[in-house]
Amino acid sequence: MKIKGMRWWIISLICLGTVINYLARNSLGVMAPTLKTELNFTTQQYSYVVFAFQWGYTIMQPVCGYIVDFLGLKAGFALFAVLWSVANCFHGFATGWLSLAFFRGALGLTEAAAIPSGIKAVGEWFPSKERSVAVGWFNAGTSLGAMLAPPLVIFVQIHYSWRAAFFVTGALGFFFAALWWLFYRSPKDHPCLTSSERDYITAGQNPPVLTADGRPEKPKVGQILRSKRFWGIAIPRFLAEPAWQTFSFWIPLYLSTVRGMNIKEIAMFAWLPFLAADMGGILGGYMCPFFMKHFKMRLVNSRLAGIAVGAVCMIGPGCIGLVSDVYTAIGLFCIGGFAHQIISALLNTLSADVFESQEVATANGLTGSAAWIGGSTFTLIVGALAETIGYNPLFVCLSVFDLVGACVAITLLRDRSKRQAA
């Protein structure tokens, strides 16, 4: 049976996988106040648990990207979904911060495949002019998963236990792996794709680079790392990721220790910044066609303009220390989530724009490693300084980082042609 608009069904499936991936990783942050008591560890030891995930994720992003490029998207993404589900379920057997950190590191090693896989799928299934919109929708899964985590995890925790919450969020990954294996195919092989849509997708893409015998070229890591386009994405991602890591792993603890909210109040409000992030990721995708149509910008420049808008909006969370009302603080976190996902979606889209199809997942994994080095380093800084200098100077740093990152991206990636051809 042929299905009209099959590429949008594919992006919905990718979005579902991203939701489940981020629901699993954000479970820890939601339960942090409880786990500190139940497993008897300090704020600094909690930062080590978070750091274990981040470094596993950092190390494996380019490896996962390369494996997905090598095995193919169908087998590669399904394999990693099974592995991250197993790792997440094992969190329920933790007996202290060391064992929790071990299982958390395993989760990081396996969840690192999600974003490179999603970007590769967008590169395969969408013409260049639609990629920012597609990435906006699938990237919304990152914040949707984070948004669902507080009410779902706390509901299971209250009615059963914190261990059960890890089992539930882990089991969802097995469901996604089965769906992905059953329903995903590349455009050239998908039986439900109409010939007209296949032609539309192909016409809007650059042809793949082939070897002399007609096979797709393998990604060349050294060549990627030496390119200006890599650093034009990697440095801004390094500077942007601390914001998302802070929102994902520290908001519940901040609301509990600094703003005095209890666990039910956290469940009611901690998801709001991620709802705003959903809106930002989707809006960021539509900004680019708007800039191209009304300001005659070229493709890459339209992405950079959106990143600049997001960086200016990131001034919001830097002002949290200036407000005394907890609800205003949550509102500023919402502005931060909104702004960050504009930046994140467009930086990820640029990977599919400036790299060849056979190297997209590898390149995105490498820029993702740069991002997570930034995020994990900042996590250790938060863990070391939050109880001495407080959170407020750290929130200011997040604003400065993104403004600098936007300047770097514009400097290194800007298309210097005057205007888009009419």
Coordinates of C-alpha atoms in Angstrom, one line a residue:
M1 CA 0.0 0.0 0.0
K2 CA 1.3 3.4 -1.0
I3 CA 1.1 6.2 1.6
K4 CA 1.1 9.9 0.7
G5 CA 3.7 12.0 2.6
M6 CA 5.6 8.9 3.8
R7 CA 8.6 11.0 4.7
W8 CA 6.5 12.7 7.5
W9 CA 5.5 9.3 8.9
I10 CA 9.2 8.4 9.0
I11 CA 10.0 11.6 10.9
S12 CA 7.2 10.8 13.4
L13 CA 8.7 7.4 14.0
I14 CA 12.1 9.0 14.6
C15 CA 10.5 11.5 16.9
L16 CA 9.0 8.7 18.9
G17 CA 12.4 7.1 19.3
T18 CA 13.8 10.4 20.5
V19 CA 11.0 10.9 23.0
I20 CA 11.7 7.4 24.5
N21 CA 15.5 8.0 24.5
Y22 CA 15.2 11.3 26.4
L23 CA 12.5 10.1 28.7
A24 CA 15.0 7.4 29.9
R25 CA 17.9 9.9 30.3
N26 CA 15.8 12.5 32.1
S27 CA 14.5 10.1 34.7
L28 CA 17.6 10.5 36.8
G29 CA 17.2 14.3 37.0
V30 CA 13.6 14.0 38.1
M31 CA 14.4 11.5 40.8
A32 CA 17.6 13.2 42.0
P33 CA 16.1 14.6 45.2
T34 CA 14.8 11.2 46.2
L35 CA 17.9 9.3 45.1
K36 CA 20.2 11.6 47.1
T37 CA 18.3 10.5 50.2
E38 CA 17.6 6.8 49.3
L39 CA 21.2 6.1 48.2
N40 CA 22.8 8.6 50.5
F41 CA 25.0 10.6 48.2
T42 CA 26.0 14.3 48.1
T43 CA 25.4 17.0 45.4
Q44 CA 29.0 16.6 44.2
Q45 CA 28.6 12.8 44.0
Y46 CA 25.4 13.3 42.0
S47 CA 27.5 15.4 39.5
Y48 CA 29.8 12.4 39.1
V49 CA 26.8 10.2 38.3
V50 CA 25.7 12.7 35.7
F51 CA 29.3 13.0 34.4
A52 CA 29.5 9.2 33.9
F53 CA 26.5 9.4 31.5
Q54 CA 27.9 12.4 29.7
W55 CA 31.3 10.9 29.1
G56 CA 29.9 7.6 27.9
Y57 CA 27.7 9.6 25.6
T58 CA 30.7 11.9 24.5
I59 CA 33.0 9.0 23.7
M60 CA 30.4 7.0 21.8
Q61 CA 28.7 9.6 19.6
P62 CA 31.2 9.4 16.8
V63 CA 31.5 5.6 17.3
C64 CA 27.7 5.2 17.1
G65 CA 27.5 7.5 14.1
Y66 CA 30.2 5.4 12.3
I67 CA 28.4 2.1 13.2
V68 CA 25.1 3.5 12.0
D69 CA 26.8 4.6 8.7
F70 CA 28.5 1.2 8.4
L71 CA 25.6 -1.1 9.4
G72 CA 22.8 1.0 7.9
L73 CA 20.1 3.0 9.7
K74 CA 17.6 0.2 10.2
A75 CA 19.9 -2.3 11.9
G76 CA 22.1 0.3 13.7
F77 CA 19.3 2.3 15.4
A78 CA 17.3 -0.8 16.4
L79 CA 20.5 -2.4 18.0
F80 CA 21.2 0.7 20.1
A81 CA 17.6 1.1 21.2
V82 CA 17.7 -2.5 22.6
L83 CA 21.0 -1.8 24.4
W84 CA 20.0 1.5 26.0
S85 CA 16.8 -0.1 27.2
V86 CA 18.8 -2.8 29.0
A87 CA 21.1 -0.3 30.5
N88 CA 18.2 1.9 31.8
C89 CA 16.4 -1.0 33.4
F90 CA 19.6 -1.9 35.3
H91 CA 19.4 1.5 37.1
G92 CA 16.7 -0.1 39.2
F93 CA 19.4 -2.4 40.8
A94 CA 21.7 0.4 42.0
T95 CA 22.7 0.4 45.7
G96 CA 24.8 3.5 45.9
W97 CA 26.2 6.3 43.8
L98 CA 29.0 4.2 42.4
S99 CA 26.8 1.5 41.0
L100 CA 24.4 4.1 39.7
A101 CA 27.2 5.9 38.0
F102 CA 28.3 2.6 36.3
F103 CA 24.8 1.9 34.9
R104 CA 24.5 5.6 34.0
G105 CA 27.7 5.3 32.0
A106 CA 26.4 2.3 30.2
L107 CA 23.3 4.3 29.3
G108 CA 25.4 7.1 27.9
L109 CA 27.4 4.6 25.7
T110 CA 24.2 3.3 24.1
E111 CA 21.9 6.3 23.9
A112 CA 24.5 8.2 21.9
A113 CA 23.2 6.8 18.7
A114 CA 19.9 8.7 18.8
I115 CA 20.7 12.1 17.3
P116 CA 23.2 10.9 14.6
S117 CA 20.6 8.3 13.5
G118 CA 17.9 11.0 13.4
I119 CA 20.1 13.4 11.4
K120 CA 21.1 10.6 9.0
A121 CA 17.4 9.7 8.4
V122 CA 16.6 13.3 7.7
G123 CA 19.4 13.5 5.2
E124 CA 18.1 10.4 3.5
W125 CA 14.4 11.2 3.5
F126 CA 14.2 15.0 3.0
P127 CA 15.2 17.4 0.3
S128 CA 17.5 20.2 1.5
K129 CA 14.9 22.9 1.7
E130 CA 12.7 20.8 4.1
R131 CA 15.5 19.5 6.4
S132 CA 15.3 22.3 9.1
V133 CA 11.5 21.7 9.4
A134 CA 12.1 17.9 9.7
V135 CA 14.9 18.3 12.2
G136 CA 12.7 20.7 14.2
W137 CA 9.9 18.1 14.5
F138 CA 12.2 15.1 15.3
N139 CA 14.3 17.3 17.7
A140 CA 11.1 18.2 19.5
G141 CA 11.2 14.6 20.7
T142 CA 14.2 15.5 22.9
S143 CA 12.2 18.1 24.8
L144 CA 9.0 16.1 24.7
G145 CA 10.7 13.2 26.4
A146 CA 12.2 15.5 29.0
M147 CA 8.7 17.1 29.4
L148 CA 7.0 13.8 30.0
A149 CA 9.6 12.6 32.5
P150 CA 8.6 14.6 35.6
P151 CA 4.9 13.6 35.7
L152 CA 5.4 10.0 34.5
V153 CA 8.4 9.2 36.6
I154 CA 7.1 10.8 39.8
F155 CA 3.7 9.0 39.3
V156 CA 5.4 5.6 39.1
Q157 CA 7.7 6.5 42.0
I158 CA 4.9 7.6 44.3
H159 CA 2.7 4.6 43.5
Y160 CA 5.4 1.9 43.2
S161 CA 9.1 2.9 43.8
W162 CA 12.0 4.7 42.2
R163 CA 13.3 1.4 41.0
A164 CA 10.1 0.7 39.2
A165 CA 10.3 4.1 37.4
F166 CA 13.6 3.0 35.8
F167 CA 12.1 -0.3 34.8
V168 CA 9.1 1.4 33.1
T169 CA 11.2 4.0 31.2
G170 CA 13.6 1.3 30.1
A171 CA 10.9 -1.1 28.9
L172 CA 9.6 1.5 26.5
G173 CA 12.8 1.3 24.4
F174 CA 12.2 -2.3 23.6
F175 CA 8.8 -1.3 22.1
F176 CA 10.5 1.3 19.9
A177 CA 13.2 -1.0 18.7
A178 CA 10.5 -3.5 17.5
L179 CA 8.6 -0.7 15.7
W180 CA 11.8 0.6 14.0
W181 CA 12.9 -2.8 12.8
L182 CA 9.4 -3.6 11.4
F183 CA 8.7 -0.3 9.7
Y184 CA 11.9 1.5 8.7
R185 CA 13.3 1.3 5.2
S186 CA 15.5 3.7 3.2
P187 CA 13.6 5.6 0.5
K188 CA 14.9 3.5 -2.3
D189 CA 13.5 0.3 -0.6
H190 CA 10.4 1.5 1.1
P191 CA 7.3 -0.3 -0.3
C192 CA 4.9 2.4 0.9
L193 CA 6.7 5.4 -0.8
T194 CA 5.1 6.7 -3.9
S195 CA 7.2 7.2 -7.0
S196 CA 6.3 10.9 -7.1
E197 CA 7.5 11.4 -3.5
R198 CA 10.7 9.4 -4.1
D199 CA 11.4 11.6 -7.1
Y200 CA 10.7 14.8 -5.1
I201 CA 13.1 13.7 -2.3
T202 CA 15.9 12.7 -4.8
A203 CA 15.6 15.9 -6.8
G204 CA 16.1 18.0 -3.7
Q205 CA 19.3 16.2 -2.6
N206 CA 22.9 16.2 -3.6
P207 CA 23.8 12.9 -5.3
P208 CA 25.8 10.5 -3.1
V209 CA 29.6 10.3 -3.5
L210 CA 30.5 6.9 -5.0
T211 CA 33.7 4.9 -5.3
A212 CA 35.0 3.7 -8.7
D213 CA 33.0 0.4 -8.4
G214 CA 29.7 2.3 -7.7
R215 CA 29.6 1.8 -3.9
P216 CA 29.0 4.7 -1.4
E217 CA 32.3 6.1 -0.1
K218 CA 33.0 5.4 3.6
P219 CA 33.2 8.4 5.9
K220 CA 36.7 9.8 6.3
V221 CA 37.1 11.0 9.9
G222 CA 40.4 12.8 9.4
Q223 CA 39.0 14.8 6.5
I224 CA 35.9 15.7 8.5
L225 CA 38.0 16.9 11.5
R226 CA 40.2 19.1 9.3
S227 CA 37.4 20.9 7.7
K228 CA 36.2 24.4 8.7
R229 CA 32.6 23.3 8.4
F230 CA 33.2 20.8 11.2
W231 CA 34.6 23.4 13.6
G232 CA 31.8 25.9 12.6
I233 CA 29.3 23.4 14.1
A234 CA 31.4 21.7 16.8
I235 CA 32.5 24.9 18.7
P236 CA 28.9 26.3 18.9
R237 CA 27.6 22.9 20.0
F238 CA 30.4 22.8 22.7
L239 CA 29.2 26.1 24.0
A240 CA 25.4 25.4 23.7
E241 CA 25.2 22.0 25.3
P242 CA 25.9 23.2 28.9
A243 CA 22.5 24.9 28.8
W244 CA 20.6 21.7 27.9
Q245 CA 22.6 19.6 30.4
T246 CA 21.8 22.1 33.1
F247 CA 18.1 22.1 32.3
S248 CA 17.9 18.3 32.0
F249 CA 19.9 17.3 35.1
W250 CA 19.8 20.3 37.5
I251 CA 16.4 22.0 37.3
P252 CA 14.6 19.6 39.7
L253 CA 17.5 19.8 42.2
Y254 CA 17.6 23.6 41.9
L255 CA 13.9 24.0 42.4
S256 CA 14.1 21.7 45.5
T257 CA 17.2 23.1 47.2
V258 CA 17.1 26.8 46.2
R259 CA 13.4 27.5 45.6
G260 CA 12.0 25.1 48.2
M261 CA 9.6 23.2 46.0
N262 CA 8.5 19.7 47.1
I263 CA 8.4 16.7 44.8
K264 CA 4.7 17.1 43.7
E265 CA 5.3 20.8 42.9
I266 CA 8.3 19.8 40.8
A267 CA 6.1 17.3 38.9
M268 CA 3.6 20.1 38.2
F269 CA 6.1 22.6 36.9
A270 CA 9.5 21.1 35.9
W271 CA 8.1 19.9 32.6
L272 CA 7.2 23.5 31.4
P273 CA 10.7 24.4 30.1
F274 CA 10.7 21.3 27.9
L275 CA 7.2 22.2 26.5
A276 CA 8.7 25.6 25.6
A277 CA 11.7 23.8 24.1
D278 CA 9.4 21.8 21.9
M279 CA 7.9 25.0 20.6
G280 CA 11.4 26.4 20.0
G281 CA 12.7 23.4 18.1
I282 CA 9.7 23.4 15.8
L283 CA 9.6 27.2 15.3
G284 CA 13.4 27.1 14.6
G285 CA 12.7 24.7 11.7
Y286 CA 10.2 27.0 10.1
M287 CA 12.4 30.1 10.6
C288 CA 14.7 29.0 7.8
P289 CA 12.1 28.8 5.0
F290 CA 10.8 32.2 6.2
F291 CA 14.2 33.8 6.0
M292 CA 14.8 32.3 2.6
K293 CA 11.5 33.4 1.2
H294 CA 11.2 36.9 2.7
F295 CA 14.9 37.9 3.0
K296 CA 16.2 35.9 0.0
M297 CA 18.8 34.3 2.3
R298 CA 20.8 31.3 1.1
L299 CA 20.2 28.0 2.8
V300 CA 23.2 28.0 5.3
N301 CA 22.7 31.7 6.1
S302 CA 19.0 31.1 7.0
R303 CA 20.2 28.5 9.6
L304 CA 22.7 31.0 11.0
A305 CA 20.1 33.7 11.3
G306 CA 17.9 31.4 13.3
I307 CA 20.8 30.5 15.6
A308 CA 21.5 34.2 16.2
V309 CA 17.8 34.7 17.2
G310 CA 18.1 31.8 19.7
A311 CA 21.3 33.1 21.1
V312 CA 19.8 36.5 21.9
C313 CA 16.8 34.8 23.6
M314 CA 19.2 32.8 25.8
I315 CA 19.8 36.1 27.7
G316 CA 16.6 35.1 29.5
P317 CA 17.9 32.3 31.8
G318 CA 20.9 34.4 32.6
C319 CA 18.6 36.7 34.5
I320 CA 17.1 34.0 36.8
G321 CA 19.2 35.3 39.7
L322 CA 17.5 38.7 39.4
V323 CA 14.0 37.4 40.2
S324 CA 12.7 36.4 43.6
D325 CA 9.5 34.7 42.5
V326 CA 9.8 31.0 41.7
Y327 CA 7.2 31.1 38.9
T328 CA 9.1 33.9 37.2
A329 CA 12.2 31.8 37.5
I330 CA 10.4 28.9 35.8
G331 CA 9.3 31.3 33.1
L332 CA 12.9 32.3 32.4
F333 CA 13.8 28.6 32.3
C334 CA 11.1 28.3 29.7
I335 CA 12.7 31.0 27.6
G336 CA 16.0 29.2 27.9
G337 CA 14.5 25.9 26.8
F338 CA 12.7 27.6 23.8
A339 CA 15.9 29.4 22.8
H340 CA 18.2 26.4 23.2
Q341 CA 16.2 24.1 21.0
I342 CA 16.1 26.7 18.2
I343 CA 19.9 26.7 18.4
S344 CA 20.2 22.9 18.8
A345 CA 17.8 22.0 15.9
L346 CA 19.6 24.3 13.5
L347 CA 23.1 23.3 14.4
N348 CA 22.1 19.7 13.9
T349 CA 20.4 20.5 10.6
L350 CA 23.7 22.1 9.4
S351 CA 25.3 18.7 9.6
A352 CA 23.0 17.4 6.9
D353 CA 23.5 20.6 4.9
V354 CA 27.3 20.8 4.8
F355 CA 28.4 17.1 4.9
E356 CA 27.9 14.4 2.3
S357 CA 25.2 11.8 2.9
Q358 CA 27.7 9.0 3.6
E359 CA 29.4 10.9 6.3
V360 CA 26.4 12.7 8.0
A361 CA 26.0 10.4 11.0
T362 CA 29.8 10.3 11.6
A363 CA 30.2 14.1 11.3
N364 CA 27.1 14.6 13.6
G365 CA 28.5 12.2 16.1
L366 CA 31.8 14.0 16.2
T367 CA 30.2 17.4 16.6
G368 CA 28.0 15.8 19.3
S369 CA 31.1 14.7 21.1
A370 CA 32.3 18.2 21.2
A371 CA 28.9 19.3 22.5
W372 CA 29.0 16.7 25.3
I373 CA 32.5 17.6 26.3
G374 CA 31.2 21.1 26.9
G375 CA 28.1 19.8 28.8
S376 CA 29.9 17.3 31.0
T377 CA 32.7 19.7 31.9
F378 CA 30.0 22.3 32.9
T379 CA 28.2 19.6 35.0
L380 CA 31.4 19.1 37.1
I381 CA 31.6 22.9 37.5
V382 CA 28.0 23.0 38.7
G383 CA 28.6 20.2 41.1
A384 CA 31.7 21.8 42.6
L385 CA 30.4 25.4 42.8
A386 CA 26.6 25.3 43.2
E387 CA 26.8 25.0 47.0
T388 CA 29.5 27.7 47.3
I389 CA 28.9 30.5 44.8
G390 CA 25.3 29.4 44.0
Y391 CA 23.6 28.7 40.7
N392 CA 23.1 32.3 39.5
P393 CA 26.6 33.0 38.1
L394 CA 26.4 29.7 36.3
F395 CA 23.1 30.6 34.6
V396 CA 24.8 33.8 33.4
C397 CA 27.5 31.7 31.8
L398 CA 25.0 29.9 29.7
S399 CA 23.8 33.1 28.1
V400 CA 27.4 34.2 27.3
F401 CA 28.3 30.8 25.9
D402 CA 25.5 30.8 23.3
L403 CA 26.1 34.4 22.2
V404 CA 29.8 33.5 21.6
G405 CA 28.8 30.3 19.8
A406 CA 26.5 32.2 17.4
C407 CA 29.4 34.5 16.5
V408 CA 31.7 31.5 15.8
A409 CA 29.1 29.8 13.6
I410 CA 28.5 32.9 11.6
T411 CA 32.2 33.6 11.1
L412 CA 33.1 30.1 10.0
L413 CA 30.0 29.0 8.0
R414 CA 28.5 32.1 6.5
D415 CA 27.8 31.8 2.8
R416 CA 29.3 35.1 1.5
S417 CA 27.3 35.1 -1.8
K418 CA 25.1 38.2 -1.8
R419 CA 21.7 36.6 -2.0
Q420 CA 19.8 33.5 -2.9
A421 CA 18.9 33.3 -6.5
A422 CA 15.4 34.4 -7.1

